[in-house]
Amino acid sequence: MEANLEKNEDKWFFPPLAGGVEQGLSQGSIDLFKSTDNLGRESAQNCRGAAVDDSKVVVQYKLTDIDSSFFPARNDYLKRLESAKKCFEEVQGLTGDEVKRIQDFIKILKKETIPTLVISDFKTTGLDGLEKEQSGRYYRFIKSSGISAEQATMPGTYGHGTDALMTFSQLRAITALSQFKSPTNDESFNKLYVGMAKLCTHRDLKTNKKTQSTGFYCIKSEDSSDWSAFRNDAVDKIKVPFKREENGTDIYVWGFDRDEWDIKLAMGLIYAFFQAILEDKIEFEIYKDDNLLYSITKQNI
């Protein structure tokens, strides 16, 4: 598959609608997770299952302002927002506040910096697995949804982690940078970068045909029938705010904004992972910029 893929560093890929159902901004799978305590549960529930050699996993949450130039294919995404706004304007009177909401998205993305929640895990395997390896952590996180998997001492996971993260993104976009151990012990095969957006149906900038609501920052096939995450050498060419020195994953929730997010996040993590924390299997750190707000461990819970 790799040989048939072309690099699209400056563009997002939203597959063609192709007879599918048009989707607006109100999406049930995302609207399920309105409460901030859901953020911790849904973002961290896979981390313990990805522990390396049963090591204690550390998950860090850091809210910080990131230069908007780090948002992947920013200009392309802005144009897609304009396209989506135009689609809603064409049916004016038949919709609610979609036009205003998209205008707000555009304002956020045009600012010099974007408030972003960076979720990082350590002592984990990272998003390992090949592009079409359905049992791999990468595939389950990015390329599938609603497939359950039970984990010991942890809440059951139902494949809705990305939906929960989208709830807290004012841009409806997340990106993931992950480093992992190669299944063949090949050091050149150990990292990936991918973006996901759950926006809404809009007209493609090139074909003018309607798209699906979910899109990806990726490498797409020439006929737009398939796509791949950026992997290995291709990752080094992507501009990222923070480098990763060890295995694990950094997830960026772009346009994060919630009142009292830190205390609600801490309460949600304690409630969801109380047993695992007591067993010293996982601990959490919550930061605002470089200031540590909360440390949740076996010793202080």
mmCIF file of C-alpha atoms in Angstrom:
data_model
loop_
_atom_site.group_PDB
_atom_site.id
_atom_site.type_symbol
_atom_site.label_atom_id
_atom_site.label_comp_id
_atom_site.label_asym_id
_atom_site.label_seq_id
_atom_site.Cartn_x
_atom_site.Cartn_y
_atom_site.Cartn_z
ATOM 1 C CA MET A 1 0.000 0.000 0.000
ATOM 2 C CA GLU A 2 2.813 2.398 0.861
ATOM 3 C CA ALA A 3 4.010 2.558 -2.755
ATOM 4 C CA ASN A 4 0.615 3.848 -3.899
ATOM 5 C CA LEU A 5 0.440 6.653 -1.365
ATOM 6 C CA GLU A 6 1.361 10.256 -2.010
ATOM 7 C CA LYS A 7 2.402 12.755 0.623
ATOM 8 C CA ASN A 8 -0.114 15.483 1.427
ATOM 9 C CA GLU A 9 1.670 17.417 4.151
ATOM 10 C CA ASP A 10 -0.289 20.591 3.436
ATOM 11 C CA LYS A 11 -3.800 19.118 3.263
ATOM 12 C CA TRP A 12 -6.399 17.232 5.227
ATOM 13 C CA PHE A 13 -8.167 14.271 3.647
ATOM 14 C CA PHE A 14 -11.936 13.975 4.055
ATOM 15 C CA PRO A 15 -13.176 10.913 2.122
ATOM 16 C CA PRO A 16 -15.957 11.542 -0.410
ATOM 17 C CA LEU A 17 -19.507 11.159 0.853
ATOM 18 C CA ALA A 18 -20.235 8.688 -1.956
ATOM 19 C CA GLY A 19 -23.896 8.191 -1.122
ATOM 20 C CA GLY A 20 -23.437 8.294 2.628
ATOM 21 C CA VAL A 21 -25.470 10.296 5.127
ATOM 22 C CA GLU A 22 -24.687 14.012 5.409
ATOM 23 C CA GLN A 23 -23.543 14.943 8.904
ATOM 24 C CA GLY A 24 -23.825 18.306 10.651
ATOM 25 C CA LEU A 25 -22.018 19.648 13.710
ATOM 26 C CA SER A 26 -24.337 17.922 16.206
ATOM 27 C CA GLN A 27 -23.067 14.359 16.379
ATOM 28 C CA GLY A 28 -24.438 11.918 18.932
ATOM 29 C CA SER A 29 -21.165 10.031 19.390
ATOM 30 C CA ILE A 30 -19.463 13.291 20.427
ATOM 31 C CA ASP A 31 -22.317 14.841 22.388
ATOM 32 C CA LEU A 32 -22.289 11.847 24.773
ATOM 33 C CA PHE A 33 -19.216 13.229 26.541
ATOM 34 C CA LYS A 34 -20.164 16.739 27.661
ATOM 35 C CA SER A 35 -18.926 16.476 31.241
ATOM 36 C CA THR A 36 -15.245 17.240 31.911
ATOM 37 C CA ASP A 37 -14.849 14.158 34.122
ATOM 38 C CA ASN A 38 -15.397 12.074 30.973
ATOM 39 C CA LEU A 39 -12.198 13.547 29.568
ATOM 40 C CA GLY A 40 -9.951 11.689 32.002
ATOM 41 C CA ARG A 41 -11.807 8.400 31.850
ATOM 42 C CA GLU A 42 -11.966 8.232 28.067
ATOM 43 C CA SER A 43 -8.448 9.537 27.403
ATOM 44 C CA ALA A 44 -6.580 7.379 29.925
ATOM 45 C CA GLN A 45 -8.466 4.093 29.965
ATOM 46 C CA ASN A 46 -6.238 2.488 27.332
ATOM 47 C CA CYS A 47 -2.970 3.575 28.910
ATOM 48 C CA ARG A 48 -2.798 0.959 31.646
ATOM 49 C CA GLY A 49 -3.529 -1.796 29.142
ATOM 50 C CA ALA A 50 -0.556 -0.553 27.122
ATOM 51 C CA ALA A 51 1.883 -0.758 30.061
ATOM 52 C CA VAL A 52 5.344 -2.089 29.255
ATOM 53 C CA ASP A 53 6.259 -5.159 31.319
ATOM 54 C CA ASP A 54 3.517 -4.304 33.817
ATOM 55 C CA SER A 55 5.320 -1.058 34.695
ATOM 56 C CA LYS A 56 3.485 1.800 36.387
ATOM 57 C CA VAL A 57 2.064 4.110 33.740
ATOM 58 C CA VAL A 58 2.274 7.892 34.058
ATOM 59 C CA VAL A 59 -0.231 10.106 32.236
ATOM 60 C CA GLN A 60 0.334 13.860 32.031
ATOM 61 C CA TYR A 61 -2.240 16.514 31.099
ATOM 62 C CA LYS A 62 -0.841 19.908 30.150
ATOM 63 C CA LEU A 63 -2.917 22.901 29.047
ATOM 64 C CA THR A 64 -0.776 25.372 27.134
ATOM 65 C CA ASP A 65 -0.953 27.936 24.336
ATOM 66 C CA ILE A 66 0.671 26.648 21.139
ATOM 67 C CA ASP A 67 1.640 28.762 18.145
ATOM 68 C CA SER A 68 -1.073 28.234 15.533
ATOM 69 C CA SER A 69 1.558 27.456 12.895
ATOM 70 C CA PHE A 70 1.881 24.033 14.551
ATOM 71 C CA PHE A 71 -1.703 23.165 13.627
ATOM 72 C CA PRO A 72 -1.271 20.781 10.679
ATOM 73 C CA ALA A 73 -2.273 22.113 7.259
ATOM 74 C CA ARG A 74 -3.795 25.144 8.930
ATOM 75 C CA ASN A 75 -4.626 26.992 5.705
ATOM 76 C CA ASP A 76 -6.347 23.955 4.223
ATOM 77 C CA TYR A 77 -8.406 23.475 7.392
ATOM 78 C CA LEU A 78 -9.428 27.138 7.347
ATOM 79 C CA LYS A 79 -10.654 26.743 3.773
ATOM 80 C CA ARG A 80 -12.640 23.672 4.776
ATOM 81 C CA LEU A 81 -14.252 25.624 7.593
ATOM 82 C CA GLU A 82 -15.224 28.299 5.077
ATOM 83 C CA SER A 83 -16.640 25.602 2.808
ATOM 84 C CA ALA A 84 -18.663 24.148 5.689
ATOM 85 C CA LYS A 85 -19.965 27.607 6.613
ATOM 86 C CA LYS A 86 -21.073 28.164 3.024
ATOM 87 C CA CYS A 87 -22.936 24.838 3.006
ATOM 88 C CA PHE A 88 -24.921 25.875 6.071
ATOM 89 C CA GLU A 89 -25.544 29.347 4.677
ATOM 90 C CA GLU A 90 -27.113 27.785 1.587
ATOM 91 C CA VAL A 91 -29.843 26.266 3.754
ATOM 92 C CA GLN A 92 -30.254 29.350 5.946
ATOM 93 C CA GLY A 93 -33.479 29.220 7.921
ATOM 94 C CA LEU A 94 -33.393 25.437 8.094
ATOM 95 C CA THR A 95 -30.513 25.198 10.566
ATOM 96 C CA GLY A 96 -29.757 26.572 14.031
ATOM 97 C CA ASP A 97 -26.451 28.098 15.140
ATOM 98 C CA GLU A 98 -24.087 26.170 12.857
ATOM 99 C CA VAL A 99 -22.912 29.223 10.910
ATOM 100 C CA LYS A 100 -21.995 31.089 14.107
ATOM 101 C CA ARG A 101 -20.231 28.042 15.548
ATOM 102 C CA ILE A 102 -18.086 27.647 12.455
ATOM 103 C CA GLN A 103 -17.313 31.368 12.489
ATOM 104 C CA ASP A 104 -16.051 30.861 16.042
ATOM 105 C CA PHE A 105 -13.882 27.940 14.848
ATOM 106 C CA ILE A 106 -12.366 30.197 12.188
ATOM 107 C CA LYS A 107 -11.626 32.959 14.712
ATOM 108 C CA ILE A 108 -9.802 30.512 16.985
ATOM 109 C CA LEU A 109 -7.689 29.081 14.178
ATOM 110 C CA LYS A 110 -6.747 32.544 12.909
ATOM 111 C CA LYS A 111 -5.277 33.592 16.269
ATOM 112 C CA GLU A 112 -1.521 33.554 16.857
ATOM 113 C CA THR A 113 -1.822 30.855 19.523
ATOM 114 C CA ILE A 114 -4.309 28.074 20.198
ATOM 115 C CA PRO A 115 -5.134 26.796 23.722
ATOM 116 C CA THR A 116 -4.302 23.108 23.524
ATOM 117 C CA LEU A 117 -4.481 20.232 25.975
ATOM 118 C CA VAL A 118 -1.536 17.874 25.479
ATOM 119 C CA ILE A 119 -2.092 14.386 26.907
ATOM 120 C CA SER A 120 1.113 12.352 27.217
ATOM 121 C CA ASP A 121 1.625 8.821 28.489
ATOM 122 C CA PHE A 122 4.877 7.195 29.561
ATOM 123 C CA LYS A 123 5.991 3.591 30.163
ATOM 124 C CA THR A 124 3.512 2.457 27.503
ATOM 125 C CA THR A 125 3.843 0.662 24.188
ATOM 126 C CA GLY A 126 2.577 3.671 22.233
ATOM 127 C CA LEU A 127 0.190 3.376 19.285
ATOM 128 C CA ASP A 128 1.872 0.287 17.916
ATOM 129 C CA GLY A 129 0.607 -1.859 15.072
ATOM 130 C CA LEU A 130 0.707 -1.755 11.300
ATOM 131 C CA GLU A 131 -1.699 0.327 9.238
ATOM 132 C CA LYS A 132 -4.220 -2.493 8.709
ATOM 133 C CA GLU A 133 -3.509 -4.490 11.857
ATOM 134 C CA GLN A 134 -6.978 -4.458 13.409
ATOM 135 C CA SER A 135 -5.770 -5.677 16.804
ATOM 136 C CA GLY A 136 -3.087 -2.976 17.025
ATOM 137 C CA ARG A 137 -3.490 0.013 19.326
ATOM 138 C CA TYR A 138 -3.101 2.460 16.442
ATOM 139 C CA TYR A 139 -5.920 0.876 14.449
ATOM 140 C CA ARG A 140 -8.231 0.664 17.441
ATOM 141 C CA PHE A 141 -7.662 4.307 18.364
ATOM 142 C CA ILE A 142 -7.762 5.928 14.922
ATOM 143 C CA LYS A 143 -9.334 3.549 12.425
ATOM 144 C CA SER A 144 -12.162 1.891 14.335
ATOM 145 C CA SER A 145 -14.906 2.887 16.770
ATOM 146 C CA GLY A 146 -17.401 1.144 19.023
ATOM 147 C CA ILE A 147 -15.458 -2.129 19.352
ATOM 148 C CA SER A 148 -15.214 -3.029 23.020
ATOM 149 C CA ALA A 149 -12.275 -4.464 24.959
ATOM 150 C CA GLU A 150 -12.280 -5.225 28.694
ATOM 151 C CA GLN A 151 -9.152 -4.486 30.746
ATOM 152 C CA ALA A 152 -8.281 -5.656 34.248
ATOM 153 C CA THR A 153 -8.502 -3.043 37.051
ATOM 154 C CA MET A 154 -9.672 -0.494 34.475
ATOM 155 C CA PRO A 155 -13.007 0.632 33.050
ATOM 156 C CA GLY A 156 -14.096 -1.247 29.932
ATOM 157 C CA THR A 157 -13.136 0.531 26.739
ATOM 158 C CA TYR A 158 -15.630 0.787 23.909
ATOM 159 C CA GLY A 159 -13.577 2.484 21.232
ATOM 160 C CA HIS A 160 -15.060 5.961 21.775
ATOM 161 C CA GLY A 161 -11.889 7.672 23.010
ATOM 162 C CA THR A 162 -11.514 9.941 19.986
ATOM 163 C CA ASP A 163 -15.177 10.990 20.230
ATOM 164 C CA ALA A 164 -14.645 12.112 23.823
ATOM 165 C CA LEU A 165 -11.571 14.118 22.881
ATOM 166 C CA MET A 166 -13.440 15.848 20.043
ATOM 167 C CA THR A 167 -15.987 17.088 22.582
ATOM 168 C CA PHE A 168 -13.288 19.202 24.182
ATOM 169 C CA SER A 169 -11.807 20.555 20.947
ATOM 170 C CA GLN A 170 -13.228 23.857 19.752
ATOM 171 C CA LEU A 171 -11.718 23.006 16.371
ATOM 172 C CA ARG A 172 -13.030 19.423 16.335
ATOM 173 C CA ALA A 173 -9.479 18.233 15.701
ATOM 174 C CA ILE A 174 -6.828 16.162 17.465
ATOM 175 C CA THR A 175 -3.362 15.005 16.475
ATOM 176 C CA ALA A 176 -1.255 12.149 17.803
ATOM 177 C CA LEU A 177 2.506 11.674 17.869
ATOM 178 C CA SER A 178 3.554 8.211 19.002
ATOM 179 C CA GLN A 179 6.788 6.299 19.432
ATOM 180 C CA PHE A 180 6.821 2.540 19.901
ATOM 181 C CA LYS A 181 8.861 -0.628 19.609
ATOM 182 C CA SER A 182 9.027 -2.166 16.175
ATOM 183 C CA PRO A 183 7.530 -5.693 15.942
ATOM 184 C CA THR A 184 10.625 -6.650 13.925
ATOM 185 C CA ASN A 185 13.093 -4.818 16.207
ATOM 186 C CA ASP A 186 13.844 -2.493 13.300
ATOM 187 C CA GLU A 187 14.782 0.868 14.847
ATOM 188 C CA SER A 188 13.679 2.693 11.693
ATOM 189 C CA PHE A 189 10.088 1.557 12.262
ATOM 190 C CA ASN A 190 9.152 3.160 15.540
ATOM 191 C CA LYS A 191 7.011 6.302 15.212
ATOM 192 C CA LEU A 192 3.935 7.799 13.607
ATOM 193 C CA TYR A 193 1.999 11.041 13.351
ATOM 194 C CA VAL A 194 -1.650 11.397 12.384
ATOM 195 C CA GLY A 195 -4.455 13.916 12.711
ATOM 196 C CA MET A 196 -8.193 13.344 12.976
ATOM 197 C CA ALA A 197 -11.056 15.823 12.620
ATOM 198 C CA LYS A 198 -14.770 15.259 13.169
ATOM 199 C CA LEU A 199 -16.084 18.352 11.497
ATOM 200 C CA CYS A 200 -19.159 18.058 9.266
ATOM 201 C CA THR A 201 -20.040 17.336 5.672
ATOM 202 C CA HIS A 202 -18.711 20.045 3.362
ATOM 203 C CA ARG A 203 -17.671 20.426 -0.268
ATOM 204 C CA ASP A 204 -14.158 19.277 -1.099
ATOM 205 C CA LEU A 205 -11.872 22.130 -2.102
ATOM 206 C CA LYS A 206 -10.627 20.333 -5.226
ATOM 207 C CA THR A 207 -13.555 18.235 -6.480
ATOM 208 C CA ASN A 208 -16.429 20.355 -5.079
ATOM 209 C CA LYS A 209 -18.119 17.074 -4.111
ATOM 210 C CA LYS A 210 -19.542 16.535 -0.643
ATOM 211 C CA THR A 211 -17.352 14.827 1.940
ATOM 212 C CA GLN A 212 -17.810 12.614 4.949
ATOM 213 C CA SER A 213 -17.685 14.393 8.302
ATOM 214 C CA THR A 214 -14.534 12.635 9.558
ATOM 215 C CA GLY A 215 -11.201 13.562 8.019
ATOM 216 C CA PHE A 216 -7.514 12.868 8.571
ATOM 217 C CA TYR A 217 -4.160 14.568 8.352
ATOM 218 C CA CYS A 218 -2.371 11.735 6.629
ATOM 219 C CA ILE A 219 -0.902 10.314 3.440
ATOM 220 C CA LYS A 220 -3.721 9.457 1.045
ATOM 221 C CA SER A 221 -3.850 7.136 -1.932
ATOM 222 C CA GLU A 222 -3.870 8.597 -5.434
ATOM 223 C CA ASP A 223 -7.486 7.566 -6.008
ATOM 224 C CA SER A 224 -8.575 8.791 -2.542
ATOM 225 C CA SER A 225 -9.708 5.293 -1.603
ATOM 226 C CA ASP A 226 -7.255 4.741 1.251
ATOM 227 C CA TRP A 227 -4.831 6.559 3.529
ATOM 228 C CA SER A 228 -1.966 6.019 5.961
ATOM 229 C CA ALA A 229 -0.489 7.776 8.970
ATOM 230 C CA PHE A 230 2.861 9.475 8.543
ATOM 231 C CA ARG A 231 5.471 6.997 9.722
ATOM 232 C CA ASN A 232 9.182 6.987 10.527
ATOM 233 C CA ASP A 233 11.217 9.324 8.260
ATOM 234 C CA ALA A 234 8.055 11.158 7.174
ATOM 235 C CA VAL A 235 7.380 12.094 10.823
ATOM 236 C CA ASP A 236 10.704 13.917 11.083
ATOM 237 C CA LYS A 237 9.537 16.353 8.386
ATOM 238 C CA ILE A 238 6.457 17.401 10.372
ATOM 239 C CA LYS A 239 6.643 20.426 12.633
ATOM 240 C CA VAL A 240 5.602 19.486 16.182
ATOM 241 C CA PRO A 241 5.642 21.632 19.368
ATOM 242 C CA PHE A 242 7.225 18.997 21.601
ATOM 243 C CA LYS A 243 9.647 16.209 20.759
ATOM 244 C CA ARG A 244 9.225 12.769 22.296
ATOM 245 C CA GLU A 245 12.320 11.038 23.647
ATOM 246 C CA GLU A 246 10.797 7.744 24.794
ATOM 247 C CA ASN A 247 8.057 5.355 23.802
ATOM 248 C CA GLY A 248 4.488 6.480 24.368
ATOM 249 C CA THR A 249 1.991 8.899 22.836
ATOM 250 C CA ASP A 250 1.281 12.633 22.827
ATOM 251 C CA ILE A 251 -2.283 13.605 21.931
ATOM 252 C CA TYR A 252 -3.078 17.233 21.157
ATOM 253 C CA VAL A 253 -6.640 18.433 21.734
ATOM 254 C CA TRP A 254 -6.664 21.654 19.709
ATOM 255 C CA GLY A 255 -8.785 24.553 20.923
ATOM 256 C CA PHE A 256 -9.342 23.253 24.452
ATOM 257 C CA ASP A 257 -11.537 25.422 26.673
ATOM 258 C CA ARG A 258 -13.417 24.358 29.787
ATOM 259 C CA ASP A 259 -14.143 26.188 33.028
ATOM 260 C CA GLU A 260 -12.599 24.565 36.125
ATOM 261 C CA TRP A 261 -11.191 21.900 33.824
ATOM 262 C CA ASP A 262 -8.336 20.953 36.154
ATOM 263 C CA ILE A 263 -10.317 20.067 39.286
ATOM 264 C CA LYS A 264 -13.047 18.335 37.279
ATOM 265 C CA LEU A 265 -10.419 16.350 35.393
ATOM 266 C CA ALA A 266 -8.716 15.348 38.660
ATOM 267 C CA MET A 267 -12.009 14.228 40.188
ATOM 268 C CA GLY A 268 -12.878 12.211 37.100
ATOM 269 C CA LEU A 269 -9.509 10.465 37.089
ATOM 270 C CA ILE A 270 -9.729 9.537 40.773
ATOM 271 C CA TYR A 271 -13.264 8.202 40.344
ATOM 272 C CA ALA A 272 -12.482 6.155 37.236
ATOM 273 C CA PHE A 273 -9.053 4.815 38.222
ATOM 274 C CA PHE A 274 -9.238 4.595 42.029
ATOM 275 C CA GLN A 275 -8.369 0.886 42.173
ATOM 276 C CA ALA A 276 -5.521 1.131 39.661
ATOM 277 C CA ILE A 277 -4.060 4.113 41.550
ATOM 278 C CA LEU A 278 -4.216 2.248 44.861
ATOM 279 C CA GLU A 279 -2.451 -0.706 43.239
ATOM 280 C CA ASP A 280 0.271 1.692 42.050
ATOM 281 C CA LYS A 281 -0.396 0.777 38.427
ATOM 282 C CA ILE A 282 -1.041 4.304 37.194
ATOM 283 C CA GLU A 283 -0.524 7.908 38.305
ATOM 284 C CA PHE A 284 -1.530 11.281 36.878
ATOM 285 C CA GLU A 285 -0.077 14.775 36.647
ATOM 286 C CA ILE A 286 -2.079 17.875 35.653
ATOM 287 C CA TYR A 287 -0.253 21.004 34.479
ATOM 288 C CA LYS A 288 -1.086 24.535 33.391
ATOM 289 C CA ASP A 289 1.873 25.407 31.176
ATOM 290 C CA ASP A 290 4.848 24.209 33.253
ATOM 291 C CA ASN A 291 3.115 24.584 36.625
ATOM 292 C CA LEU A 292 2.094 21.331 38.290
ATOM 293 C CA LEU A 293 -1.462 21.713 39.615
ATOM 294 C CA TYR A 294 -2.252 18.172 40.786
ATOM 295 C CA SER A 295 -0.301 14.965 41.278
ATOM 296 C CA ILE A 296 -2.479 11.877 41.798
ATOM 297 C CA THR A 297 -0.537 8.892 43.118
ATOM 298 C CA LYS A 298 -0.886 5.974 45.518
ATOM 299 C CA GLN A 299 0.957 8.010 48.142
ATOM 300 C CA ASN A 300 -1.358 11.054 48.130
ATOM 301 C CA ILE A 301 -4.756 9.809 46.991
#
